[in-house]
Tab-separated table of C-alpha atoms in Angstrom:
chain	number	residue	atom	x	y	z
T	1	UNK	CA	0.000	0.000	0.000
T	2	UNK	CA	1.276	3.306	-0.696
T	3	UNK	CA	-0.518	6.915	0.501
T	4	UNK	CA	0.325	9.966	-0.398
T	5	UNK	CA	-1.372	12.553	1.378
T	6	UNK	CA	-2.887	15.421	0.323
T	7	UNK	CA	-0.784	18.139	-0.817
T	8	UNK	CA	-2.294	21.009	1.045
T	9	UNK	CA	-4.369	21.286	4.093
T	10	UNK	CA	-5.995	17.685	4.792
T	11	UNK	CA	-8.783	19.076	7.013
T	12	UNK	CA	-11.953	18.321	4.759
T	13	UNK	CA	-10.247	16.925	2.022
T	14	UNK	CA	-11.560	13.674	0.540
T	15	UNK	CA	-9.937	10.650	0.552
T	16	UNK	CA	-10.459	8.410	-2.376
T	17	UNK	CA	-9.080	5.084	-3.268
T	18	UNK	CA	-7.621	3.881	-6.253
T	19	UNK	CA	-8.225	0.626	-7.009
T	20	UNK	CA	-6.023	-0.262	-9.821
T	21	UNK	CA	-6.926	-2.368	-12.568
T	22	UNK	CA	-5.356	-6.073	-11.526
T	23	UNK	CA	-2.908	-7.069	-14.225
T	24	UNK	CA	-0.956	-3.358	-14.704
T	25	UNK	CA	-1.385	-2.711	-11.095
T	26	UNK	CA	1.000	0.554	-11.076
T	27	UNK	CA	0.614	1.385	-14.724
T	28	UNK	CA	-2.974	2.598	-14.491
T	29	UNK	CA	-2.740	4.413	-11.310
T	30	UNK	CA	0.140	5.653	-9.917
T	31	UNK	CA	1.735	6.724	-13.337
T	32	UNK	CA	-0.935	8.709	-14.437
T	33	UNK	CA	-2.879	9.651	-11.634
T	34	UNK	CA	-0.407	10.476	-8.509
T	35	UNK	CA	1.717	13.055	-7.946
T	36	UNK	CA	5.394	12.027	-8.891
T	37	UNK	CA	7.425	11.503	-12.301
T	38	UNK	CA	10.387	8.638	-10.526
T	39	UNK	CA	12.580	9.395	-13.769
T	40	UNK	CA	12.804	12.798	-12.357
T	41	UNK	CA	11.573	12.579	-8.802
T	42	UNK	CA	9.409	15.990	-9.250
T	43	UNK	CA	5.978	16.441	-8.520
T	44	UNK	CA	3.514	16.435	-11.302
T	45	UNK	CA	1.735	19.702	-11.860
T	46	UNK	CA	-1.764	18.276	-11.776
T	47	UNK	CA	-2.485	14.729	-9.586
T	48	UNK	CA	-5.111	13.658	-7.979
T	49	UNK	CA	-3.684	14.457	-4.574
T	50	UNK	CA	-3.501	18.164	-5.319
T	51	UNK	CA	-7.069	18.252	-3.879
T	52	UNK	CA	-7.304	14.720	-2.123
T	53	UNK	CA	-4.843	12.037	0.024
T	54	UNK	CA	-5.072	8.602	-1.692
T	55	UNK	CA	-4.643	5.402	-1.074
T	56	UNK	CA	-3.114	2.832	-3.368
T	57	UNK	CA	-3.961	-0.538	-2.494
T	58	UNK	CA	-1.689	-3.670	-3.795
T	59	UNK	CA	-4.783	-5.736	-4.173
T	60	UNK	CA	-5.370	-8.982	-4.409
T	61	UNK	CA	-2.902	-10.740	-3.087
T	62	UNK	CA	0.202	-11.777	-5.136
T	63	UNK	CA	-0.037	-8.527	-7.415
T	64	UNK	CA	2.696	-5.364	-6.672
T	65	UNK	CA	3.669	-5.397	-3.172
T	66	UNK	CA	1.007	-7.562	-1.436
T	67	UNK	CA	2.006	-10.905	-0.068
T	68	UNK	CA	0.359	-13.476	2.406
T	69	UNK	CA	2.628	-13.743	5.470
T	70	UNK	CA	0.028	-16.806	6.819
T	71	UNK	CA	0.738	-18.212	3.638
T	72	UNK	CA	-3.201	-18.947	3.076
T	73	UNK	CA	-5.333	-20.038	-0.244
T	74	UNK	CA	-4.300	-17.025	-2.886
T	75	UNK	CA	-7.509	-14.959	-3.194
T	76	UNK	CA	-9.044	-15.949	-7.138
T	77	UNK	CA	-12.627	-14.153	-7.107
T	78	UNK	CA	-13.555	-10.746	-6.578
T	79	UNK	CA	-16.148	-11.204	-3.987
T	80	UNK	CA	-12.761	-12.458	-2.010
T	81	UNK	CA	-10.949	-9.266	-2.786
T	82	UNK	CA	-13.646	-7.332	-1.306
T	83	UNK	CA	-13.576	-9.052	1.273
T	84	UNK	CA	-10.069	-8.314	1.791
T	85	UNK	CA	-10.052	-5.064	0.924
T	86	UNK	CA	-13.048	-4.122	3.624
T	87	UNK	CA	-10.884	-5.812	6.143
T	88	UNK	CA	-7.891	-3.561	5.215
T	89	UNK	CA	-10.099	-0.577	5.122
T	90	UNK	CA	-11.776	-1.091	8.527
T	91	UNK	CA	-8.369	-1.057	10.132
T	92	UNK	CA	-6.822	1.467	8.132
T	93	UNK	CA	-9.096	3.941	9.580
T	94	UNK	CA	-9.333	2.912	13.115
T	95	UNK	CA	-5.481	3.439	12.646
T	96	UNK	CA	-6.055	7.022	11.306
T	97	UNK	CA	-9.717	8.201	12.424
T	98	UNK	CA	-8.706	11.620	10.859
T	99	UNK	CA	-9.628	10.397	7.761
T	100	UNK	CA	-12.778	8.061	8.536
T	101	UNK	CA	-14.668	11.282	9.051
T	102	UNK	CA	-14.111	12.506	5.394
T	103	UNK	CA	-16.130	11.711	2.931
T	104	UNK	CA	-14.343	8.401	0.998
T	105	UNK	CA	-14.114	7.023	-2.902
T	106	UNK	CA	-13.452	4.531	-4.821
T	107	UNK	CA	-12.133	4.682	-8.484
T	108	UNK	CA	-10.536	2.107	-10.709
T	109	UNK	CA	-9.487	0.979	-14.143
T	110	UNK	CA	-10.314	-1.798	-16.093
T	111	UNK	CA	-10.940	-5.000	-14.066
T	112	UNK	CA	-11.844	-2.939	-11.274
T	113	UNK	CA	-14.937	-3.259	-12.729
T	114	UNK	CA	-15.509	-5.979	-11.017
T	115	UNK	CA	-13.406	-5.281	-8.279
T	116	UNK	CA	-15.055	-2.178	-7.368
T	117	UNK	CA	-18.811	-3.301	-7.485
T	118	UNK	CA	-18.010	-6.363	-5.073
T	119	UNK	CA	-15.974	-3.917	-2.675
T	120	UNK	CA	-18.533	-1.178	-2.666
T	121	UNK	CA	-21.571	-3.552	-2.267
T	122	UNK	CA	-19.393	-5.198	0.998
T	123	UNK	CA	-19.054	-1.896	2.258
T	124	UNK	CA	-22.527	-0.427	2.083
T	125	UNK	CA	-23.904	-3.910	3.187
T	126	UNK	CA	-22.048	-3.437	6.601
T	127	UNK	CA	-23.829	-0.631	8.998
T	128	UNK	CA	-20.917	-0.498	11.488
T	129	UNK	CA	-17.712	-0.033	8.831
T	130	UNK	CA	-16.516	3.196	9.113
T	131	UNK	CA	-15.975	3.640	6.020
T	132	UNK	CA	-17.936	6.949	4.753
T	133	UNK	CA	-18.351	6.003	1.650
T	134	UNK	CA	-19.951	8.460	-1.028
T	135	UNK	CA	-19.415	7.416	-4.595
T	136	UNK	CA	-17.735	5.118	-7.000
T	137	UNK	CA	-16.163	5.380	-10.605
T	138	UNK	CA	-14.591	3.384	-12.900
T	139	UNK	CA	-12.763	3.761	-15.961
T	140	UNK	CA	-13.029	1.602	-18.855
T	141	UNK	CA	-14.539	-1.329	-16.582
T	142	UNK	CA	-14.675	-4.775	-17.433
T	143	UNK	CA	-18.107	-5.353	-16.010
T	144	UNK	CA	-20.097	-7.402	-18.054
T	145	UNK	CA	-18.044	-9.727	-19.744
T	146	UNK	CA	-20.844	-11.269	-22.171
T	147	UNK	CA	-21.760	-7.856	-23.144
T	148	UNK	CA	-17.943	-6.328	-23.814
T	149	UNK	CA	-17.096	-9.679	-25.605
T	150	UNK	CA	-19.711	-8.517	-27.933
T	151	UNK	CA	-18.992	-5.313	-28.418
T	152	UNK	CA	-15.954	-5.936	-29.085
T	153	UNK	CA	-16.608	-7.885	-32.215
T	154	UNK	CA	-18.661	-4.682	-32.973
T	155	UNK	CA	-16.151	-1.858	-32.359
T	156	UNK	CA	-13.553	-4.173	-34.253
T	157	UNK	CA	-15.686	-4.085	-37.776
T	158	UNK	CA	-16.403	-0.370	-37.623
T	159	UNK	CA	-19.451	-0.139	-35.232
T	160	UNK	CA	-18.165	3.467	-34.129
T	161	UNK	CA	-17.967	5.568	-37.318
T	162	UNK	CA	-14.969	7.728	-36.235
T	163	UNK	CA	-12.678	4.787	-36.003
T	164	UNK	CA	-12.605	2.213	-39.219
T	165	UNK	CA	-13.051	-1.668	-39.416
T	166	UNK	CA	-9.686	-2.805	-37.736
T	167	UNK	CA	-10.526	-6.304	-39.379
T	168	UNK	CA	-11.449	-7.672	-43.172
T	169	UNK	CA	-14.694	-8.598	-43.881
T	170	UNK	CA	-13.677	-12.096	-43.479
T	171	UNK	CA	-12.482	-11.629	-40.174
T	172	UNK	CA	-15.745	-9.356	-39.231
T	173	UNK	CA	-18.124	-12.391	-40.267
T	174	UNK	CA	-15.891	-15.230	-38.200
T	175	UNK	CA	-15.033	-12.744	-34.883
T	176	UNK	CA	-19.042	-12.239	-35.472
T	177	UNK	CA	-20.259	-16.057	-35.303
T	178	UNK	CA	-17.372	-16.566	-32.440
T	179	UNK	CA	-18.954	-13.520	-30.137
T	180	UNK	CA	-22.941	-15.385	-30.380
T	181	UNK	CA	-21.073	-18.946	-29.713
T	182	UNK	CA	-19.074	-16.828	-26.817
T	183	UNK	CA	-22.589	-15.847	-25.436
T	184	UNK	CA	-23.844	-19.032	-24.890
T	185	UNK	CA	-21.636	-20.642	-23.693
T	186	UNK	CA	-20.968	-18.081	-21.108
T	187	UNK	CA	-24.432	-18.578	-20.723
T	188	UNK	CA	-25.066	-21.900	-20.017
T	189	UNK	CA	-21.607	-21.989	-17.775
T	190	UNK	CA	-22.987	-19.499	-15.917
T	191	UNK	CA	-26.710	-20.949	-15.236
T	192	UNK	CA	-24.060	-23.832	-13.915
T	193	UNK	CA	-22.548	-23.643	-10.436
T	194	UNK	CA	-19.039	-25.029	-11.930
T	195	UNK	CA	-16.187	-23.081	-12.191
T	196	UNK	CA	-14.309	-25.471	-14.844
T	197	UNK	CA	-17.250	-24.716	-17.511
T	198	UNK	CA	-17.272	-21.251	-16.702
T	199	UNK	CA	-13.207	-20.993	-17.382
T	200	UNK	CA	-13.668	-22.876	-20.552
T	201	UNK	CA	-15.968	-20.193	-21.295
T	202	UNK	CA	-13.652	-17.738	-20.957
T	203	UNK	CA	-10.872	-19.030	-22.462
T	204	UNK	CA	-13.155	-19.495	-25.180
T	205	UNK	CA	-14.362	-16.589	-25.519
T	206	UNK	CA	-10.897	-14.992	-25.002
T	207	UNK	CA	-9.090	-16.658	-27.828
T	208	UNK	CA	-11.761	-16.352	-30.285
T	209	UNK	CA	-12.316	-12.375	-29.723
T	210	UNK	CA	-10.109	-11.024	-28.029
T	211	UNK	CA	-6.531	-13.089	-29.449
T	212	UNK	CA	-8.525	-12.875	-32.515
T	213	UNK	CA	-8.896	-9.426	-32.931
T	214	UNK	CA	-5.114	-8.957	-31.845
T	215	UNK	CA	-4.039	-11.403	-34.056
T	216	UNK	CA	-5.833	-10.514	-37.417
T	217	UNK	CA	-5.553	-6.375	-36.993
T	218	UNK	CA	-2.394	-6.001	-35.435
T	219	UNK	CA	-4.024	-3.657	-33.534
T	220	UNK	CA	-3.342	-2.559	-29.473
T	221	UNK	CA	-6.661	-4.249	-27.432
T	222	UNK	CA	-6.348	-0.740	-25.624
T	223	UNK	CA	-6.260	1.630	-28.369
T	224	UNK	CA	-7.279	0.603	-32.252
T	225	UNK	CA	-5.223	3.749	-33.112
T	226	UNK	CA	-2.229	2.033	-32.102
T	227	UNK	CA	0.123	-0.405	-33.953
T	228	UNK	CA	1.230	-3.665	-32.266
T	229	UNK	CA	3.656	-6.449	-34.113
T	230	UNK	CA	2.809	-8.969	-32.178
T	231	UNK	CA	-0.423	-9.785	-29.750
T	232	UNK	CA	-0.513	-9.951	-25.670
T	233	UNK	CA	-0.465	-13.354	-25.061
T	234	UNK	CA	-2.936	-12.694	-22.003
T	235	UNK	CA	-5.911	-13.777	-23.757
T	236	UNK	CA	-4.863	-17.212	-25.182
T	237	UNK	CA	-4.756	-19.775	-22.450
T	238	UNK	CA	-1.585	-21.580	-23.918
T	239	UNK	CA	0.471	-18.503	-23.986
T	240	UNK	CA	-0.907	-17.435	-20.581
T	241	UNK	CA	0.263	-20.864	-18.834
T	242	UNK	CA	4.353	-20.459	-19.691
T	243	UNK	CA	4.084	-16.701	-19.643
T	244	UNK	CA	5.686	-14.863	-17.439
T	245	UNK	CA	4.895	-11.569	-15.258
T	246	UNK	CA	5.046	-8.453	-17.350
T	247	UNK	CA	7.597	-5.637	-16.969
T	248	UNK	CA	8.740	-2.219	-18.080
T	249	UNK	CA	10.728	0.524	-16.528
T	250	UNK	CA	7.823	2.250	-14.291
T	251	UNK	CA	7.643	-1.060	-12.507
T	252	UNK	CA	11.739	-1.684	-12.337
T	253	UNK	CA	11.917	1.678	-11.166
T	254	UNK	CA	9.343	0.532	-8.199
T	255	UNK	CA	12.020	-2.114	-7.115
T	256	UNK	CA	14.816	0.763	-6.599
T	257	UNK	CA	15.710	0.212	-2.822
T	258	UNK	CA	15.120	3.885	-1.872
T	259	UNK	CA	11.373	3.527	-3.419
T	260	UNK	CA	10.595	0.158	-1.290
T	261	UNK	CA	11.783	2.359	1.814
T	262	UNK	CA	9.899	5.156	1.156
T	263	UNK	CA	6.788	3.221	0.668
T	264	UNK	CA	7.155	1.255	3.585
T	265	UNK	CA	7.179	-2.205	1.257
T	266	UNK	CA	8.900	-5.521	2.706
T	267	UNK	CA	12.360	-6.012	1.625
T	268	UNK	CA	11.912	-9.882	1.641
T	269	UNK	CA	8.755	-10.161	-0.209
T	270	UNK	CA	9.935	-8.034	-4.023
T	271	UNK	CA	7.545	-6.514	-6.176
T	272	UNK	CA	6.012	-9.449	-8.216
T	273	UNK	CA	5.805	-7.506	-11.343
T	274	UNK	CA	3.391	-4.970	-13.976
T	275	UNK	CA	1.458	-8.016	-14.647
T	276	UNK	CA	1.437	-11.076	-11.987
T	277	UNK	CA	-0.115	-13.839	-14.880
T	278	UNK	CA	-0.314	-16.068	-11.517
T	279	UNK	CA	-3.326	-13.912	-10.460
T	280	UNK	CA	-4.613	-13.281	-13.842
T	281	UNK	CA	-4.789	-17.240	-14.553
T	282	UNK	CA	-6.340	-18.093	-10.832
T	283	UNK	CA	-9.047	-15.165	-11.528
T	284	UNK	CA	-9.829	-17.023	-15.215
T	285	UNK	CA	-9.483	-20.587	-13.831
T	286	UNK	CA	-12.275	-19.600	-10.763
T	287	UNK	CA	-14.527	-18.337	-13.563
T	288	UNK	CA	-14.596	-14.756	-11.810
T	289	UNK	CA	-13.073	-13.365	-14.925
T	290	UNK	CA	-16.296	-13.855	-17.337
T	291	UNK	CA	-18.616	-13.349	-14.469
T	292	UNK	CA	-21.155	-10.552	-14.720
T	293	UNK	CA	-20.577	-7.778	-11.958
T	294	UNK	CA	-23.569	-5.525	-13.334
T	295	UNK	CA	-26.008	-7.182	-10.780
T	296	UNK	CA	-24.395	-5.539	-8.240
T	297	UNK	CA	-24.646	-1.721	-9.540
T	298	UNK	CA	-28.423	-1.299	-9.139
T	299	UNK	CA	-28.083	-1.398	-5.130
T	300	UNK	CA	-24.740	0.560	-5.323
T	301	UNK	CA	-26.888	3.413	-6.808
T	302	UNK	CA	-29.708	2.759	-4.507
T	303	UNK	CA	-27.262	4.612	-1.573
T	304	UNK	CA	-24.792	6.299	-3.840
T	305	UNK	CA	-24.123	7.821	-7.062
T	306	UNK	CA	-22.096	5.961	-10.094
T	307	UNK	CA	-19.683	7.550	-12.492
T	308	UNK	CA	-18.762	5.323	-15.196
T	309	UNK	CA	-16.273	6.599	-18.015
T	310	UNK	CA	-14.840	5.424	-20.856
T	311	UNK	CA	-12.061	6.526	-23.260
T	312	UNK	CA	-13.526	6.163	-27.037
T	313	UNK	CA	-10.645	4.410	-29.096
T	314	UNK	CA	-10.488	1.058	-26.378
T	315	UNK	CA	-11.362	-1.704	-27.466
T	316	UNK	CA	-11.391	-4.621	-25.063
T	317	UNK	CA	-13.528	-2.261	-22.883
T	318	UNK	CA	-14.688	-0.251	-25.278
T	319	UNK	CA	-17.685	2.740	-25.065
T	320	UNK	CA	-20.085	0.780	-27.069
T	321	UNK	CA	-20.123	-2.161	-24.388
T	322	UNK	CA	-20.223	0.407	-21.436
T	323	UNK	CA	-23.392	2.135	-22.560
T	324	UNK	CA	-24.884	-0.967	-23.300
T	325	UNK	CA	-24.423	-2.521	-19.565
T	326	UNK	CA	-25.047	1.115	-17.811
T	327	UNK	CA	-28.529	0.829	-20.210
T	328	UNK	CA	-29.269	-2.622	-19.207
T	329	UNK	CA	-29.518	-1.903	-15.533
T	330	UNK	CA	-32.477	-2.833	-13.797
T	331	UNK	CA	-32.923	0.022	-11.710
T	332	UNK	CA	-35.174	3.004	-10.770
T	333	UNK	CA	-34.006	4.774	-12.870
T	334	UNK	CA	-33.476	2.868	-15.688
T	335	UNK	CA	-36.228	4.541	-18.088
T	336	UNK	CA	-35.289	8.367	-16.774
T	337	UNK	CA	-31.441	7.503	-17.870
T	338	UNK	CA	-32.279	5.360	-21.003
T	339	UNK	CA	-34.228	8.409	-22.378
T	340	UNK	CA	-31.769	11.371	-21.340
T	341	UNK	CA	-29.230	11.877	-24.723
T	342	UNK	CA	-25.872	11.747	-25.016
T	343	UNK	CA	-24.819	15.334	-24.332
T	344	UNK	CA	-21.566	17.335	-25.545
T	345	UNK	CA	-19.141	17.716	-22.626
T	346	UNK	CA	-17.508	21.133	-22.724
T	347	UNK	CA	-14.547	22.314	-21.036
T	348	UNK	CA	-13.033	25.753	-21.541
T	349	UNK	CA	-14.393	26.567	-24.863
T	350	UNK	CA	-13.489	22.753	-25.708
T	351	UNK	CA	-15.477	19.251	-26.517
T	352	UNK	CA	-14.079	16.619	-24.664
T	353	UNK	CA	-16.605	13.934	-24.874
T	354	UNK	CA	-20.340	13.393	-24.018
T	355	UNK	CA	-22.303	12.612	-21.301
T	356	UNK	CA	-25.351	11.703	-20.160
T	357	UNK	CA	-26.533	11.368	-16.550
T	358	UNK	CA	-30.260	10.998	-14.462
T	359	UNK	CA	-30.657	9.800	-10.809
T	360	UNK	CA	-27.467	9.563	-9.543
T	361	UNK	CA	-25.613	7.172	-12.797
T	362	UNK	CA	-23.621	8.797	-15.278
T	363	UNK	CA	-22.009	7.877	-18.691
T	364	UNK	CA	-19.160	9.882	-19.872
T	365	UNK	CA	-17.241	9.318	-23.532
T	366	UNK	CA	-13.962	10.777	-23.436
T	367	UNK	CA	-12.668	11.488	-27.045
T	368	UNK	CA	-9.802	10.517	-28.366
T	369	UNK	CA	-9.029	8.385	-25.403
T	370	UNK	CA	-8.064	4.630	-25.215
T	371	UNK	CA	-8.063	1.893	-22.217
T	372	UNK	CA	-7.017	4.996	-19.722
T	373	UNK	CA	-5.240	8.337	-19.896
T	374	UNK	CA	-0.964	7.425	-20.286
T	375	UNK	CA	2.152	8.709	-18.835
T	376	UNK	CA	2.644	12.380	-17.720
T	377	UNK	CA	2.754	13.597	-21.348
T	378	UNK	CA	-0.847	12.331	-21.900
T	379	UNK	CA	-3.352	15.342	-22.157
T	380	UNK	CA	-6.299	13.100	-21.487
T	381	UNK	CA	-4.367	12.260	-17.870
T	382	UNK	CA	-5.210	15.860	-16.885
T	383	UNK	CA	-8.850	15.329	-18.972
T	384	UNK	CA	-9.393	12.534	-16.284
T	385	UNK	CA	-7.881	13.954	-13.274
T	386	UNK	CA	-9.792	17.173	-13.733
T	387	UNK	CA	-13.324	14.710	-14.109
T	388	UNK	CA	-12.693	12.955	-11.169
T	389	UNK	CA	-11.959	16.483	-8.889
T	390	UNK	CA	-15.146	17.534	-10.417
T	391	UNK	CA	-17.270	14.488	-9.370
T	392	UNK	CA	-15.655	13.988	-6.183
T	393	UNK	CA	-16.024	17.686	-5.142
T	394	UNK	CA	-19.389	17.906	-6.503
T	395	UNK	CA	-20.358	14.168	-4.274
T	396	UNK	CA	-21.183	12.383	-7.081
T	397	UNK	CA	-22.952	15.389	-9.456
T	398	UNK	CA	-22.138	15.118	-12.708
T	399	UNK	CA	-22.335	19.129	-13.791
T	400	UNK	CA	-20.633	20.652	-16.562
């Protein structure tokens, strides 16, 4: 766990956590969203700690930092996260009441789609946590696996007009057939209470859409703008089982001596890596991975509000399969936000997306963004930072 604190004066600041997306645990959080450049060692000049202290949480077990000192079963589902991540947060703030009294949120990337819906669901199910939690948001979330499995055979063949087919029309009819096979069999796995079938789903569906669109466009999963020469690996299970944790130099620089001391990390348990396959194949194997977390959302916004947000050019979570599992909610307000359009979202003069938003859920497109904003040099970063101030500030208003 690392936490820096808020820049200026903590006394009714807000405290949000940042839960990072599981498989590029430091790459979609602390590179783009905190408050240091470690090439230079020099503060950022916009971070989310400018306004708020944060907590980033090496979560589950076996990713970045976190070990197991009782050596128990690794954690492989996300209702076991949560679990463990409530437990963390209870005693993190009997440890420093200071900050239970401020209002607290959650915000993710990616597979904290399903993290975050199973954490905030264990914390507003408890009466005695704590933990004053006010709203959640996630970026690019992998939520509803059925439904961004198909979409994703969609946004590949040219579904979203600003961005062309990334695959021939040969390739567009087979990813096609593949994503209505993917469906049911994540279906009938699913109506099953066996975790092998549902894994056989996913590695199903994963090799047939997702290693097939990778494959055949040589196109990034996170961005169909960008390039690639050769795919992942992540999402074909024979790959996956020899393949080993992922690494680059934000992560090396995380194993510098002087970092693991300032951050209060155990010398005798190193930083597993960017991408800890170990925890990416248990979460697949368990069938948590192709699990639908959207069931969860509707009594998330029953107590608070929901900011969902997605940058336009992803693919593997792209905006397409967002808007449809934010529309298929059963909720409330399901008809009030299935009605409201898809507004421009200005900024200074500027479009930077769209919007839409009714009874406490809101949908945001952010142009000309991929999987999540990048490095320091990305001006979506500051896009997202600025969002997130904005909703946090605002708790949970979406106003422009």
């Amino acid at each position: 766990m690392a936490f820096p604190k808020h820049q200026h004066n903590t006394k009714g600041s807000l405290s949000p956590v940042q839960i990072p997306r599981q498989t590029l645990l430091f790459f979609g959080c602390k590179e783009d969203r905190a408050g240091l450049v470690l090439a230079k060692r020099t503060p950022l000049q916009l971070s989310l700690n400018d306004k708020a202290s944060i907590i980033f949480l090496d979560q589950p077990v076996g990713v970045g930092f976190s070990f197991d000192g009782e050596n128990k079963t690794a954690v492989n589902t996300s209702d076991g996260a949560a679990k463990d991540v409530y437990a963390f947060l209870v005693n993190f703030f009997k440890e420093f009441p200071q900050y239970s009294r401020q209002p607290f949120h959650i915000d993710g990337v990616s597979f904290a789609g399903h993290y975050i819906p199973a954490i905030a669901t264990e914390i507003l199910s408890s009466a005695n946590s704590g933990i004053n939690l006010r709203s959640i948001s996630i970026n690019n979330g992998w939520i509803d696996p059925s439904t961004h499995y198909t979409s994703v055979a969609k946004f590949a063949c040219g579904a979203d007009p600003k961005y062309p087919t990334a695959l021939s029309n040969e390739h567009c009819t087979s990813i096609a057939k593949s994503a209505v096979e993917c469906q049911q069999k994540l279906q009938i796995a699913y109506n099953s209470s066996s975790s092998i079938e549902q894994a056989s789903a996913t590695y199903y569906c994963n090799k047939n859409i997702l290693h097939y669109y990778e494959t055949n466009s040589k196109k990034s999963p996170y961005d169909i703008r960008q390039n690639t020469t050769s795919p992942t690996g992540f999402f074909d299970e024979d790959i996956l089982k020899t393949m080993p944790n992922k690494d680059g130099w934000f992560y090396n620089n995380l194993r510098r001596p002087e970092v693991v001391e300032a951050i209060g990390a155990s010398k005798d348990f190193p930083f597993a890596g960017g991408l800890t396959t170990q925890v990416l194949r248990d979460f697949m194997n368990s069938g948590d991975w192709g699990k639908s977390l959207a069931p969860l959302i509707p009594g998330i916004l029953a107590k608070i509000p929901v900011l969902l947000y997605y940058g336009e050019a992803d693919v593997i979570c792209n905006w397409l399969g967002g808007r449809d599992v934010v529309e298929q909610l059963q909720w409330p307000g399901q008809k009030t936000f299935n009605n409201a359009s898809m507004t421009p979202w200005n900024f200074a003069g500027k479009q930077l997306g769209e919007y839409k938003t009714a009874e406490g859920l809101t949908f945001v497109k952010i142009d000309n963004m991929g999987h999540g904003p990048g490095s320091k040099h990305d001006p979506q970063r500051a896009i997202v930072i600025n969002l997130l101030h904005s909703f946090i500030a605002k708790h949970g208003q979406f106003n422009v």
